[in-house]
Short mmCIF file of C-alpha atoms in Angstrom, two decimals:
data_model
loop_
_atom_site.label_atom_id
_atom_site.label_comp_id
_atom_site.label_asym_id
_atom_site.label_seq_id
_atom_site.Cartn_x
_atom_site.Cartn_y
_atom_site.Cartn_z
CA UNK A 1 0.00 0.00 0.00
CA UNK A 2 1.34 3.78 -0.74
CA UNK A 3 0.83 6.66 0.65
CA UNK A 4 -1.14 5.23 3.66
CA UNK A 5 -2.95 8.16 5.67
CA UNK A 6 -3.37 6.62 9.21
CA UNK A 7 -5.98 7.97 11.73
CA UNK A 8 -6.64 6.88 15.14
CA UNK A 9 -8.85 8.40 17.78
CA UNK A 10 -10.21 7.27 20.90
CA UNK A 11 -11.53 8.74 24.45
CA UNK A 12 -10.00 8.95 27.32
CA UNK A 13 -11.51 8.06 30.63
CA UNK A 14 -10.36 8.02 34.07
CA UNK A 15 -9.64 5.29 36.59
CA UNK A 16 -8.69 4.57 40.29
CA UNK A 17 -6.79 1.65 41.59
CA UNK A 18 -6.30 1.61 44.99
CA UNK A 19 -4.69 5.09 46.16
CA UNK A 20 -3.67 5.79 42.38
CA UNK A 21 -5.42 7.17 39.73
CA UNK A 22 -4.79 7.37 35.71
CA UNK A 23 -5.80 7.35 32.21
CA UNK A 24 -6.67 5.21 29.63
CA UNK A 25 -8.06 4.75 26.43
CA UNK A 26 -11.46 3.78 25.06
CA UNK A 27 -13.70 3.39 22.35
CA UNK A 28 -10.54 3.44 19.96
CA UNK A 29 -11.01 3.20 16.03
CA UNK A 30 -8.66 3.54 13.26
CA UNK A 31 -8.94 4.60 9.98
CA UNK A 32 -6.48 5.44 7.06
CA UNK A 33 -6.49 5.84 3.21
CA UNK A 34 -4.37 4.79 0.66
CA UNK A 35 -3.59 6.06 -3.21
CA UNK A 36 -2.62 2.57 -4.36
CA UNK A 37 -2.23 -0.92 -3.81
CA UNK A 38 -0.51 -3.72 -5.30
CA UNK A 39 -0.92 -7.35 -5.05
CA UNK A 40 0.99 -10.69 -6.18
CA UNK A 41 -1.07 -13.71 -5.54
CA UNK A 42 1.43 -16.65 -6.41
CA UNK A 43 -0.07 -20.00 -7.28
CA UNK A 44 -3.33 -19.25 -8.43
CA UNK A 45 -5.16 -22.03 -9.91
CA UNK A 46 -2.68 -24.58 -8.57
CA UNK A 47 -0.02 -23.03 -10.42
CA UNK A 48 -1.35 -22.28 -13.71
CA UNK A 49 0.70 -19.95 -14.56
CA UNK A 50 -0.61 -17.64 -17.11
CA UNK A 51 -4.50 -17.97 -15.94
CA UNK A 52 -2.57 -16.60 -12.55
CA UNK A 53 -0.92 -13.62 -13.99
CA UNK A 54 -3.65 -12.73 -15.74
CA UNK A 55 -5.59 -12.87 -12.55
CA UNK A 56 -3.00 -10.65 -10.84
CA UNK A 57 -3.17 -8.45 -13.55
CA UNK A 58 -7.16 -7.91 -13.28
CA UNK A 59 -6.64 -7.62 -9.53
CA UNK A 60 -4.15 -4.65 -9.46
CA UNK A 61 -6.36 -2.89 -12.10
CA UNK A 62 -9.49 -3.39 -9.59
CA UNK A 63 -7.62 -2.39 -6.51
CA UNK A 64 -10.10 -0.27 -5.20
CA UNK A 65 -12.51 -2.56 -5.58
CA UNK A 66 -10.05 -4.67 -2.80
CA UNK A 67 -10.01 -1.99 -0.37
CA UNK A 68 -13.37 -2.28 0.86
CA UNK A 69 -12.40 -6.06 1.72
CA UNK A 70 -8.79 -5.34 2.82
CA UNK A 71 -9.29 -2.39 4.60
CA UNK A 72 -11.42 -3.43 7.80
CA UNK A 73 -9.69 -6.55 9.07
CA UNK A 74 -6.07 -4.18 8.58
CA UNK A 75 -7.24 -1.13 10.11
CA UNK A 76 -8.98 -3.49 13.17
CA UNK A 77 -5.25 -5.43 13.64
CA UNK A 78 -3.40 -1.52 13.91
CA UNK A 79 -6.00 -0.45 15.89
CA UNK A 80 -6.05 -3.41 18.70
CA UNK A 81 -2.10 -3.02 18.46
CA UNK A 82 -2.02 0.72 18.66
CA UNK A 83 -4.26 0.71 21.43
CA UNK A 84 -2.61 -1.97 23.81
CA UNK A 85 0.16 -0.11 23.57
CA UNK A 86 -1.21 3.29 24.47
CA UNK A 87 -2.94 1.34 27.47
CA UNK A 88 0.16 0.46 28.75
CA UNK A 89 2.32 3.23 28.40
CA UNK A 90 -1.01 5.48 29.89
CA UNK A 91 -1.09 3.10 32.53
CA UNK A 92 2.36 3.76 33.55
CA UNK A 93 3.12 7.64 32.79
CA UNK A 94 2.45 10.70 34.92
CA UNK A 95 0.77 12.64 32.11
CA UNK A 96 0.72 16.31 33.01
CA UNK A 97 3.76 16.60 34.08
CA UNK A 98 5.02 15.09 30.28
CA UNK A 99 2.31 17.04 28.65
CA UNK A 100 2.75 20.61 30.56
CA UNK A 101 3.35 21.92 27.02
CA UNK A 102 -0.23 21.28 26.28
CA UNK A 103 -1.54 21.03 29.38
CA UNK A 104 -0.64 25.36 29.43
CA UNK A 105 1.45 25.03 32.66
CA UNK A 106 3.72 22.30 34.28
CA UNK A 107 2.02 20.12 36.50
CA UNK A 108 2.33 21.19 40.81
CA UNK A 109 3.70 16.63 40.81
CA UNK A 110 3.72 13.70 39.04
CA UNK A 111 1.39 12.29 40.88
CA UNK A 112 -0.84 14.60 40.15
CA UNK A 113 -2.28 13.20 36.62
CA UNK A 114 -5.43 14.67 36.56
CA UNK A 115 -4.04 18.58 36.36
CA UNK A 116 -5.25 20.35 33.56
CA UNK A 117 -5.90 16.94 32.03
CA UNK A 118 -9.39 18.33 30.38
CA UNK A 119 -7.33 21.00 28.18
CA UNK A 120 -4.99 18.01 27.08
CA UNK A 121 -7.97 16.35 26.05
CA UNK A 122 -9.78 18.72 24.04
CA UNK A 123 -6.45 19.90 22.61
CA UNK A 124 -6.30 18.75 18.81
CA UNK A 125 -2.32 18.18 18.47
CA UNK A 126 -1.68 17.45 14.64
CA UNK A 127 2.21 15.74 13.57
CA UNK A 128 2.84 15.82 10.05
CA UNK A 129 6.26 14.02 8.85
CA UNK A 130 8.31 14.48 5.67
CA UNK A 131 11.64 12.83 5.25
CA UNK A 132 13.26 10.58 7.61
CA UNK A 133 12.30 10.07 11.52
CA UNK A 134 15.34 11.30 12.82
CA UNK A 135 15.44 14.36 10.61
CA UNK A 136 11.83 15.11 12.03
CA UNK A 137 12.91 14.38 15.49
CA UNK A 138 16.11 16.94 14.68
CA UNK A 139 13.66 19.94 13.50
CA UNK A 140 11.83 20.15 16.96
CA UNK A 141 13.31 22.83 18.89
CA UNK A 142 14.93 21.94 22.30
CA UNK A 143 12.32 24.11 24.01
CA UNK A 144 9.54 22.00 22.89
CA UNK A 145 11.16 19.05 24.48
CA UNK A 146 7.35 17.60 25.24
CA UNK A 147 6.91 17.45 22.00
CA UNK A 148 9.85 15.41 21.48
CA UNK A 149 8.94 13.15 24.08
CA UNK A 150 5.69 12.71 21.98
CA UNK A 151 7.05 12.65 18.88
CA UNK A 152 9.35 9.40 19.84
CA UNK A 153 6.22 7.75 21.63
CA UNK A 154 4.50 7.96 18.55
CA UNK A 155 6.91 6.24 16.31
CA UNK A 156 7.28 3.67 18.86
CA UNK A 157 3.71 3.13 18.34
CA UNK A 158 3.71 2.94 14.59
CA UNK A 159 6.52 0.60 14.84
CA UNK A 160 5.27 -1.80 17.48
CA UNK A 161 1.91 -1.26 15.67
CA UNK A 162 2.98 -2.27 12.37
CA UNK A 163 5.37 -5.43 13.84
CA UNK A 164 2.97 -6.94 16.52
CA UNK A 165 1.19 -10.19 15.85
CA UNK A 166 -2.37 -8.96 17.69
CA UNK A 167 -4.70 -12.30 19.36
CA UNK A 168 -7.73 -11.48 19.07
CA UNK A 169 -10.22 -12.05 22.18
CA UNK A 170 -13.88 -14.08 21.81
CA UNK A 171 -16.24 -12.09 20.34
CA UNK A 172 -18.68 -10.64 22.66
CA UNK A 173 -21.35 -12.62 21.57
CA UNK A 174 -19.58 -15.40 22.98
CA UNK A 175 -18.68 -16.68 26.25
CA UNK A 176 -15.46 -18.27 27.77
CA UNK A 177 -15.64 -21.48 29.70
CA UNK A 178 -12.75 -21.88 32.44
CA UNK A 179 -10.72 -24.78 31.33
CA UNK A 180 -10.33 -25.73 35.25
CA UNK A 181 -14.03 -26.28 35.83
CA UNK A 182 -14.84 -29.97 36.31
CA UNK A 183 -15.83 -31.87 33.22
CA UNK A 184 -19.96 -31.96 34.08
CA UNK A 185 -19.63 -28.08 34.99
CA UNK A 186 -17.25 -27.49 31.87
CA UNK A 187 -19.78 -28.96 29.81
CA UNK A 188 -23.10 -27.38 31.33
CA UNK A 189 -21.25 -24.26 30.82
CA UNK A 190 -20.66 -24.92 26.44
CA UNK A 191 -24.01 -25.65 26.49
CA UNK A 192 -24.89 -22.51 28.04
CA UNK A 193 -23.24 -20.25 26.35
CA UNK A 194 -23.59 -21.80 23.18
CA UNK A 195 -26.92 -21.91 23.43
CA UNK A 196 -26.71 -17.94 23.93
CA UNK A 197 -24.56 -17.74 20.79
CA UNK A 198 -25.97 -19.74 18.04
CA UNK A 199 -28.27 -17.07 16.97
CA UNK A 200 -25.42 -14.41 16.74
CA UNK A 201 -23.53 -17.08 14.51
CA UNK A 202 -26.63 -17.61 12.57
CA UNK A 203 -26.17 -13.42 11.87
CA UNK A 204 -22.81 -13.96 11.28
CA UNK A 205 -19.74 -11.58 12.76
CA UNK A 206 -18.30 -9.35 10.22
CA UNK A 207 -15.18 -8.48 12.06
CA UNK A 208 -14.38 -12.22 12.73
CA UNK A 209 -15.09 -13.24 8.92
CA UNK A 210 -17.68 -15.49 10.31
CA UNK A 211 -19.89 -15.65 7.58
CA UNK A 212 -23.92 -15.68 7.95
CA UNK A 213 -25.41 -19.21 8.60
CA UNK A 214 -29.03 -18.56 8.01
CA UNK A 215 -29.27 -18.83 4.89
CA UNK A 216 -25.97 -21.18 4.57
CA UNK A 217 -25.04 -20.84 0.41
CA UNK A 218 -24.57 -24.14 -1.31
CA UNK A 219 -22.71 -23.80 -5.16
CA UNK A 220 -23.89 -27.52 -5.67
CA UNK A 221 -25.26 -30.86 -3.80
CA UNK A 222 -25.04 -34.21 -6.05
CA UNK A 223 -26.64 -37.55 -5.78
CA UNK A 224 -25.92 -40.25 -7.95
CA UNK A 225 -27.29 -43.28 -7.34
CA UNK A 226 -28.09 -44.25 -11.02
CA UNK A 227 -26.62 -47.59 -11.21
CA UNK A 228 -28.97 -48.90 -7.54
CA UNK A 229 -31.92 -51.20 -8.42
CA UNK A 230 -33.89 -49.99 -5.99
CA UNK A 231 -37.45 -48.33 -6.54
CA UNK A 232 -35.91 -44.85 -6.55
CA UNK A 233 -32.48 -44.26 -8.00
CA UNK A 234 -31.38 -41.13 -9.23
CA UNK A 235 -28.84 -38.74 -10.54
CA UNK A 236 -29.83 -35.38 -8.94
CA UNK A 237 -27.91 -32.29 -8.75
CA UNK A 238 -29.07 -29.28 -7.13
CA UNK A 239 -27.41 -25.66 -7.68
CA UNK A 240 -27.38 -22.55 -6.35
CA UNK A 241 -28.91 -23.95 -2.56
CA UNK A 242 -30.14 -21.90 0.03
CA UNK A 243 -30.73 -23.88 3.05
CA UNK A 244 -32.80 -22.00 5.72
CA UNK A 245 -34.06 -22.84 8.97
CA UNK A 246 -30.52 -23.18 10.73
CA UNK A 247 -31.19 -19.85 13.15
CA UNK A 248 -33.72 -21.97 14.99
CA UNK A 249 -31.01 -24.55 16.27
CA UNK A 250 -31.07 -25.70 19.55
CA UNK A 251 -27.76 -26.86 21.24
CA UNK A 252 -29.39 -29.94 23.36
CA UNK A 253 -25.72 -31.77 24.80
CA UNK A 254 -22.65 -31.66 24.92
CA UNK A 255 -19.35 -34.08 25.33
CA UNK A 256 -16.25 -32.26 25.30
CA UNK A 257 -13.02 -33.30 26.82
CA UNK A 258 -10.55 -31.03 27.47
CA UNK A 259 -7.61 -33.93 27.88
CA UNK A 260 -8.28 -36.33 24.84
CA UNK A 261 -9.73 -33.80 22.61
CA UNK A 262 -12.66 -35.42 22.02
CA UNK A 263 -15.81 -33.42 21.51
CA UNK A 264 -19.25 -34.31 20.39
CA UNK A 265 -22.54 -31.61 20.43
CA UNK A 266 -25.78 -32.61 19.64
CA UNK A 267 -28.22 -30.21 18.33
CA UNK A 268 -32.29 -29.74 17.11
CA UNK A 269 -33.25 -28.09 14.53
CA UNK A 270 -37.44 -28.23 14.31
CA UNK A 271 -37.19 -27.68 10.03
CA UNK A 272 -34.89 -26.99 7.40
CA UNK A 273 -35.44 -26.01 3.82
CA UNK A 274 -32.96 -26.28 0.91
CA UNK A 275 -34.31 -23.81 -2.17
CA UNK A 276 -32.66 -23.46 -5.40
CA UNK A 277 -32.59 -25.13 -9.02
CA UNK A 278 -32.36 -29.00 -9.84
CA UNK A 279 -31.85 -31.46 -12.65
CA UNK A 280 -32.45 -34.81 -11.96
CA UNK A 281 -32.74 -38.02 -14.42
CA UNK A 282 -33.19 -41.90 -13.33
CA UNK A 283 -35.94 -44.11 -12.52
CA UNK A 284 -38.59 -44.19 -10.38
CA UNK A 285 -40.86 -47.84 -10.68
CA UNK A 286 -40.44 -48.36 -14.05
CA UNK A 287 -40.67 -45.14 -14.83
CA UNK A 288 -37.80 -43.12 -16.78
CA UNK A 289 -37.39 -39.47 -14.29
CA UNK A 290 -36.32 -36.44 -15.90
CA UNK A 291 -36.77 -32.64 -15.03
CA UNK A 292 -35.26 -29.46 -14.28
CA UNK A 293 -36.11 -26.12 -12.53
CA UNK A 294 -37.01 -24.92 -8.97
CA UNK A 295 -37.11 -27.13 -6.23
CA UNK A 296 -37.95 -27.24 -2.13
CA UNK A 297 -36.88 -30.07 -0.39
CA UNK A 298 -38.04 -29.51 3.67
CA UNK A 299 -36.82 -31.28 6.50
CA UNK A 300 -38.60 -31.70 9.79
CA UNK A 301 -37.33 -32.18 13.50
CA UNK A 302 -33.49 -32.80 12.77
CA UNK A 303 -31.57 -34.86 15.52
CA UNK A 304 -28.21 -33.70 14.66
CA UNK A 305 -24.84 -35.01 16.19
CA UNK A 306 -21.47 -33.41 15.12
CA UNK A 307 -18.38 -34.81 16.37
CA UNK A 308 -14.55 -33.69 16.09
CA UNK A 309 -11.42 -33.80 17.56
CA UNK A 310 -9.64 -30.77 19.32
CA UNK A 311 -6.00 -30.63 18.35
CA UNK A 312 -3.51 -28.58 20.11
CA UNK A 313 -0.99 -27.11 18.09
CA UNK A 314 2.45 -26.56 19.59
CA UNK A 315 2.86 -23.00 21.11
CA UNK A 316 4.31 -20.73 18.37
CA UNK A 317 7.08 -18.24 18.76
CA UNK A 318 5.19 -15.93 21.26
CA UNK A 319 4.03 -18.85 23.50
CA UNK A 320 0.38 -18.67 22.52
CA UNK A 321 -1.28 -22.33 22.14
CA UNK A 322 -4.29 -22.08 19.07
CA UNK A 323 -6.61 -25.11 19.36
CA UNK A 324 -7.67 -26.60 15.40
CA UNK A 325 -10.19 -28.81 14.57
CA UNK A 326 -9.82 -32.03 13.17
CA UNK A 327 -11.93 -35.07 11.76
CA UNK A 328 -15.27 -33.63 11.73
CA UNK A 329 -17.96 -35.80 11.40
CA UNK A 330 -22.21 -34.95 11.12
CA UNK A 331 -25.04 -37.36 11.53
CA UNK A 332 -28.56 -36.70 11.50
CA UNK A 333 -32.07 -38.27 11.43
CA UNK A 334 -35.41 -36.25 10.38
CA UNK A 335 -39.14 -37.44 11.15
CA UNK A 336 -40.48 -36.19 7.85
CA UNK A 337 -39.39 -34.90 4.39
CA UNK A 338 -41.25 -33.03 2.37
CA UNK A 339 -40.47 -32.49 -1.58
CA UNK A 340 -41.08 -30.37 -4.69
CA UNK A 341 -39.47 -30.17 -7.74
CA UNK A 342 -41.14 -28.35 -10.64
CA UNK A 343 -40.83 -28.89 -14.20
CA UNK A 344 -41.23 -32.81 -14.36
CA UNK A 345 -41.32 -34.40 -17.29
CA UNK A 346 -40.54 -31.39 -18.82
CA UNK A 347 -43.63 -29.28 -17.67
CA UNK A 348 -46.19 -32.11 -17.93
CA UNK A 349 -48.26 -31.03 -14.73
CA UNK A 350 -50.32 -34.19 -14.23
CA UNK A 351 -47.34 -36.34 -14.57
CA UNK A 352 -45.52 -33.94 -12.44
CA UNK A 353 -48.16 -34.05 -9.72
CA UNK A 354 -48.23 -37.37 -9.59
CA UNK A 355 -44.30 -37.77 -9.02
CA UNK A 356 -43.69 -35.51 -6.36
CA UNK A 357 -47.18 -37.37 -4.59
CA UNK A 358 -44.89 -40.70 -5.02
CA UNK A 359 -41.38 -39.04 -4.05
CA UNK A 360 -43.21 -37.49 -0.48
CA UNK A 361 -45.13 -40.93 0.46
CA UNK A 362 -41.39 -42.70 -0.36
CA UNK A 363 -39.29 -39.74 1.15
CA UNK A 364 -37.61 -42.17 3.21
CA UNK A 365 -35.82 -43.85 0.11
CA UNK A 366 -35.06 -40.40 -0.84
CA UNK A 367 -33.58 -39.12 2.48
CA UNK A 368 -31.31 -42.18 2.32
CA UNK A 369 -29.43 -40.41 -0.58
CA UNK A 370 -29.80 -37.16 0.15
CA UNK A 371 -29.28 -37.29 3.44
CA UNK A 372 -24.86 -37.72 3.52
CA UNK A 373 -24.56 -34.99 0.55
CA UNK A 374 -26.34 -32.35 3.10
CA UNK A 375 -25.07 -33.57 6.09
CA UNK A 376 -21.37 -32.89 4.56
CA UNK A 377 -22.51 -28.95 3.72
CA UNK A 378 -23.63 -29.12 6.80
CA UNK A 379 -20.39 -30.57 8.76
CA UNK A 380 -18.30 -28.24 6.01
CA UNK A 381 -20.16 -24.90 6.81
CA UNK A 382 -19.78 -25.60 10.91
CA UNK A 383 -15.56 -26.70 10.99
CA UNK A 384 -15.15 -24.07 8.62
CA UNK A 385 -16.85 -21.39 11.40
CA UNK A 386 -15.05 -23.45 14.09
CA UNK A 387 -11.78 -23.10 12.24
CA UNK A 388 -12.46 -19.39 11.06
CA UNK A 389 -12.78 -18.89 14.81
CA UNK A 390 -9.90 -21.09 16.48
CA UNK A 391 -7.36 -19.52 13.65
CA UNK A 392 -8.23 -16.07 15.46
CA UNK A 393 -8.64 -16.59 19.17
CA UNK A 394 -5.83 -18.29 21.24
CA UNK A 395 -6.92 -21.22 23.43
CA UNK A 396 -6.20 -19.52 26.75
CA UNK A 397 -9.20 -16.94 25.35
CA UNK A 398 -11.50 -20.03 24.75
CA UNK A 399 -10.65 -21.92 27.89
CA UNK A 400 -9.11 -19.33 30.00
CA UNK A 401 -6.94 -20.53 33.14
CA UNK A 402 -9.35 -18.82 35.53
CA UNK A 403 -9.98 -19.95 39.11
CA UNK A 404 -13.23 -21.52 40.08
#
C-alpha cells in the first residue's frame, strides 16, 4: 500500500486503583487511506501460470474494488495493536507533568495526573512528517522538548503497531468457559453459552469473517445413485442452494473433553429447507425421471450429532497455544421430508403431480441419498466457522486458566 494516511482516535476516561489514579483509552477506532495498492497472488489455480498472472493483472487494475475487503480486518489489527500499547504506556506515565506543554502550565507533581488533564484532552495536536524520523525528530526545537517526548512515543507506536502479531479475544457474543471447571460443569457451561450464541452465529460476525449461517449458500449438492436397483435411484444435482431454517437450532448436549480432545454436540433443529434449481434423471418404478427447474426439499425435526477432535498445536514463537479442529464428522435423522421439484417431465403437470405425490409418500428412500450430501454442507459450513474462529482466538481466550 502507498501513501497510507493513518488515523486513530479514541476517548480517554479516568480510573482509580487503589490510592492511584490514571488514564486510559477507550472506544478506539482507526482509519487510514491509501492512493494505491498492489498485489501478487502466487499459485493461483494450482499453479497455472498464465491464468494466474492474468488474474494478478485484473486484480491490481481493480484495486479499489479490494479496499473495501482489505481495509477493515487491517485497520482493526493496527488499531487493537495501537491501542494496547497506548494502554500500557497510559497506565504507567504521569501525564501532566510530560504534557505541561499542552496542558498550558507544568504540572504542581507527578502524581498529580489529573491537572489540567481536560485541556490536554480537548487539545487537537496534529504531527505531520516528511523525510526521515530522525530528521523530524532533529527539526523540533529543544524548548519543545514535550513534544519530542511525543514525537518518539509515537513512532514507537507505529513501529510496534505495524510489527505486533495482535490475538484477538472471543467475540462478545460469545462466552469463555474456564478450562479448570470440572468436566460436568465445563460442559453445562458450552451448552450454556452456546446456546446464547448460536443465533449471533446464525447473523454472522463481520469483524471475525464469520460468515452468515441462516441462509448457509450451497454452489452444488449431487446424488448419484443411477446404477442402484432400488425403486428410486437417481442422478440429482441441485445448484445454487439456500438452506434456511438453521437460526432456529437448539444446542441440546454436549461431550467435550478437554484432555483427549474429544468433543461431540448434539443439536435440534425443528425444520430446514434447501431452495434453489435441480436437474435430476433416473428411474422411479419403471418409470424413466427427468426434469429441471425450482425445487424445495423440507426437512422436519433434525436430531443432529457433530463430532470432532480438538488438536492442540504446539505454542508458536510468542508462547500462545491455538486449538484446530480435526476429523469432523455430522449425523442426522429427520421425522419427515417433504419435496417439490417443478418442471417434471418437462412441464407435464399431471405427470408432475403425480411424481412428487410418489417421491413425499417414499421420502424415506429419498432421504437415504440425500441425506450424507447435506449432512457434509452441513459438517463443512460448521468446521469451517469453528476453524475461522480457532485460527483467530488463542486457546487460553476459549478456555481461560481462571480460578473456580
Amino acid at each position: 500500500m502507498e501513501n497510507v494516511e493513518y488515523t486513530y482516535k479514541f476517548d480517554v476516561e479516568k480510573f482509580s486503583k487503589g490510592s492511584k489514579t490514571g488514564l486510559r483509552p477507550k472506544n478506539h477506532e482507526l482509519d487510514f487511506k491509501t492512493t494505491r495498492i498492489r498485489m501478487n497472488l502466487e499459485n493461483l489455480f494450482n499453479g497455472q501460470k498464465e491464468l494466474s498472472d492474468q488474474m494478478n493483472v485484473f486484480l491490481n487494475e481493480n484495486w479499489k474494488e479490494l479496499v473495501g475487503e482489505l481495509g477493515s480486518p487491517i485497520a482493526e489489527a493496527l488499531s487493537a495493536a495501537t491501542n494496547h500499547r497506548v494502554e500500557a504506556i497510559m497506565r504507567h506515565w504521569q501525564l501532566c507533568a510530560r504534557f505541561a506543554y499542552f496542558c498550558g502550565k507544568k504540572a504542581a507533581a507527578a502524581e498529580d495526573l489529573f491537572l489540567h488533564v481536560e485541556e490536554f484532552v480537548y487539545k487537537k495536536v496534529t504531527f505531520r512528517c516528511r523525510g526521515s524520523a530522525n530528521q523530524w525528530l532533529a527539526s523540533i526545537p529543544a524548548t519543545m522538548k514535550p513534544v519530542r517526548t511525543v514525537s518518539v512515543l509515537l513512532l514507537a507506536l507505529l513501529q510496534l503497531a505495524a510489527a505486533a502479531r495482535v490475538y484477538k479475544k472471543l467475540p462478545q457474543q460469545l462466552k469463555p468457559c474456564s478450562r479448570n471447571l470440572p468436566q460436568p460443569k465445563l460442559e453445562a457451561c458450552i451448552l450454556q453459552y452456546g446456546k446464547a450464541a448460536i443465533p449471533h452465529l446464525a447473523e454472522g460476525i463481520p469483524s471475525y469473517n464469520l460468515l452468515p449461517l441462516d441462509p448457509l449458500h450451497i454452489p452444488e449438492l449431487r446424488v448419484d445413485d443411477a446404477g442402484s436397483t432400488r425403486t428410486i435411484n437417481l442422478k440429482l444435482t441441485m445448484k445454487n442452494v439456500d438452506i434456511i431454517g438453521l437460526k432456529n437450532t437448539q444446542f441440546t448436549a454436549v461431550k467435550n473433553d478437554l484432555t483427549s480432545g474429544a468433543v461431540e454436540w448434539k443439536f435440534f433443529i425443528p425444520q430446514i429447507s434447501l431452495l434453489g434449481q435441480y436437474n435430476v434423471t433416473g428411474r422411479v418404478l419403471l418409470l424413466p425421471l427427468r426434469g429441471h427447474g425450482d425445487m424445495n426439499i423440507t426437512l422436519d425435526d433434525l436430531e443432529v450429532i457433530y463430532s470432532f477432535k480438538m488438536r492442540f498445536l504446539p505454542p508458536n514463537k510468542d508462547n500462545v497455544v491455538f486449538l484446530r479442529p480435526e476429523g469432523n464428522t455430522l449425523d442426522f435423522e429427520t421425522s419427515k421430508t417433504h419435496i417439490n421439484l417443478e418442471n417434471l417431465f418437462e412441464g407435464q403437470k399431471a405427470l408432475s403431480d403425480q411424481m412428487n405425490v410418489f417421491l413425499n409418500e417414499n421420502w424415506r428412500d429419498l432421504v437415504s441419498d440425500l441425506g450424507p450430501p447435506i449432512a457434509e454442507a452441513l459438517s463443512t459450513a460448521t468446521n469451517q466457522l469453528m476453524l475461522t474462529l480457532t485460527k483467530q482466538v488463542p486457546y487460553d481466550e476459549i478456555f481461560p486458566d481462571t480460578p473456580v
